[in-house]
Amino acid sequence: MADIKDNETSVVPGEAVGTVAAQSIGEPGTQMVLRTFHSAGTASVVVSKGLPRLIELIDARKRPRFPSMHIYFDKGISSKYEKVREIWRMLEEVRLSSLIKGFDEDLRSATLTLNLDRDKLALYELTSRQIVAKLAKREGLQASAEGDIVKAKINKRESLKSTRTVFVHVLKSAIIGIVGISKAIIQQSEDGTFFIVTAGSNLEEVIKISGIDATRTYSDDPFEVNKVYGIEAARNIIANEIMQTITEEGITVSFRHVGLLADTMCSFGAIKGAGRHGIAGNKESVLARAAFEETVKHFINASVFGERDMLRGTAENILIGKQITLGTGRVRLSVRKSDIAKLSKK
Amino acid sequence: MEPLKLIPKHEVLSDSAAKAVAKKLNTPIDKFPKILASDVQAKLLNAKPGNMIAISRHDPAGEYAYYRIVVPG
């Protein structure tokens, strides 16, 4: 009985699964909201939702508009708020420029004088000495502190321009936290364990922190996941994120369609979008590519390089008016040479 | 929906096992999905271009094996 049911639900050979998937995702997509919502004042992280997020994922944009991370912890830590908070303090990026009241650059002696903001320092439990230590770590920089005044001097000055570049970099540098993470919020899941949601992401650096469970911590930027965890994890992130985006809108799409899309996007070993630079642009057939977008470009390139079209796909066979290779049209009849010999003998 | 397990199990197949898979699926080796040799998981397994990697996937649609061919890059 289970066998029969299994056979009933499996896909028939020759079924146009890609087209079905495209329609199954595309039609509900027309009902999605175009606007990105911002909820001000709530203790949450801004994430893009709805159609913009879906487009971002499917087009495989290199830099998502609002990247975010979910950070999970090892067993001993995840249920203890104090320990989670300790790690949390290491996450949020605090730049030097946000810790000062003002600064003065002396280009002649290549000295940057910073006037630290005491209240801000107290907020992050920092001392001016810590800042000096952090600055001194930079190559070719000398730092010293007198009360709230911190002086950073460049040892070897080359040109005015390079001096200024260093100053700007110093001001922008992160004193505590991880570059790219602008906000981090501790949240509690249903089973009582804590996890952190961040705005901005830097997976590579975050999983280096001890106490973080690297098997569950993830970024919602597929490219970053690909770099840190590999292509399979990136595929799972793409599928998960598309699924989540669609489900949030109150629409149901079977996972198989989304999974197929994610599979195809990741089938080249790197993440490719669905558009003309990705999946559609990588089709083998000239006619199929020309039928999609940039018709003239594809014909010109094909004629210059002497490309061949084997007429195996669907689009090119519709173009030339032949039977398409789907369903029963996919079945081909071939005769063994030995059989022909037998026939001719008769 | 339960989120997918982020990193499924990867396994390098022997050449004979890879050939058997290709035959079973009636697909030439070069038409399989690819995985770069520089991929983190491929590196962990020390897979070389031409190797086939079997991945044990746990999708909401079911559990199955997925195969990728290691390509240089």
GROMACS .gro file of N, CA and C in nm, chain A residues 72-87 192-195 209-213:
model
   75
   72TYR      N    1   2.372   3.096   1.802
   72TYR     CA    2   2.334   3.000   1.905
   72TYR      C    3   2.457   2.961   1.986
   73PHE      N    4   2.432   2.910   2.107
   73PHE     CA    5   2.543   2.884   2.197
   73PHE      C    6   2.554   2.737   2.232
   74ASP      N    7   2.672   2.700   2.285
   74ASP     CA    8   2.694   2.564   2.330
   74ASP      C    9   2.601   2.535   2.448
   75LYS      N   10   2.581   2.407   2.475
   75LYS     CA   11   2.483   2.364   2.575
   75LYS      C   12   2.498   2.432   2.712
   76GLY      N   13   2.621   2.439   2.764
   76GLY     CA   14   2.641   2.493   2.898
   76GLY      C   15   2.610   2.641   2.910
   77ILE      N   16   2.611   2.708   2.796
   77ILE     CA   17   2.599   2.854   2.800
   77ILE      C   18   2.459   2.901   2.765
   78SER      N   19   2.394   2.829   2.674
   78SER     CA   20   2.272   2.881   2.615
   78SER      C   21   2.161   2.909   2.716
   79SER      N   22   2.163   2.842   2.833
   79SER     CA   23   2.054   2.865   2.927
   79SER      C   24   2.093   2.967   3.035
   80LYS      N   25   2.216   3.014   3.033
   80LYS     CA   26   2.261   3.110   3.136
   80LYS      C   27   2.270   3.249   3.077
   81TYR      N   28   2.182   3.336   3.123
   81TYR     CA   29   2.172   3.470   3.068
   81TYR      C   30   2.302   3.549   3.084
   82GLU      N   31   2.365   3.536   3.202
   82GLU     CA   32   2.487   3.615   3.228
   82GLU      C   33   2.597   3.584   3.126
   83LYS      N   34   2.611   3.454   3.099
   83LYS     CA   35   2.718   3.414   3.007
   83LYS      C   36   2.687   3.460   2.865
   84VAL      N   37   2.560   3.451   2.829
   84VAL     CA   38   2.520   3.495   2.696
   84VAL      C   39   2.545   3.645   2.684
   85ARG      N   40   2.515   3.716   2.792
   85ARG     CA   41   2.535   3.861   2.790
   85ARG      C   42   2.683   3.897   2.776
   86GLU      N   43   2.767   3.815   2.835
   86GLU     CA   44   2.911   3.838   2.823
   86GLU      C   45   2.955   3.832   2.677
   87ILE      N   46   2.903   3.732   2.607
   87ILE     CA   47   2.937   3.719   2.465
   87ILE      C   48   2.873   3.832   2.386
  192GLY      N   49   1.349   2.796   2.652
  192GLY     CA   50   1.418   2.865   2.760
  192GLY      C   51   1.562   2.900   2.733
  193THR      N   52   1.616   2.853   2.620
  193THR     CA   53   1.754   2.886   2.590
  193THR      C   54   1.761   3.023   2.520
  194PHE      N   55   1.878   3.084   2.532
  194PHE     CA   56   1.895   3.217   2.474
  194PHE      C   57   1.969   3.208   2.342
  195PHE      N   58   1.934   3.299   2.253
  195PHE     CA   59   2.012   3.313   2.130
  195PHE      C   60   2.016   3.461   2.095
  209ILE      N   61   3.447   3.297   1.809
  209ILE     CA   62   3.429   3.321   1.952
  209ILE      C   63   3.399   3.188   2.022
  210SER      N   64   3.464   3.165   2.135
  210SER     CA   65   3.439   3.038   2.203
  210SER      C   66   3.304   3.043   2.275
  211GLY      N   67   3.236   2.929   2.278
  211GLY     CA   68   3.104   2.923   2.340
  211GLY      C   69   2.992   2.931   2.240
  212ILE      N   70   3.028   2.962   2.115
  212ILE     CA   71   2.925   2.972   2.012
  212ILE      C   72   2.916   2.840   1.936
  213ASP      N   73   2.795   2.796   1.916
  213ASP     CA   74   2.772   2.669   1.847
  213ASP      C   75   2.777   2.693   1.696
   0.00000   0.00000   0.00000
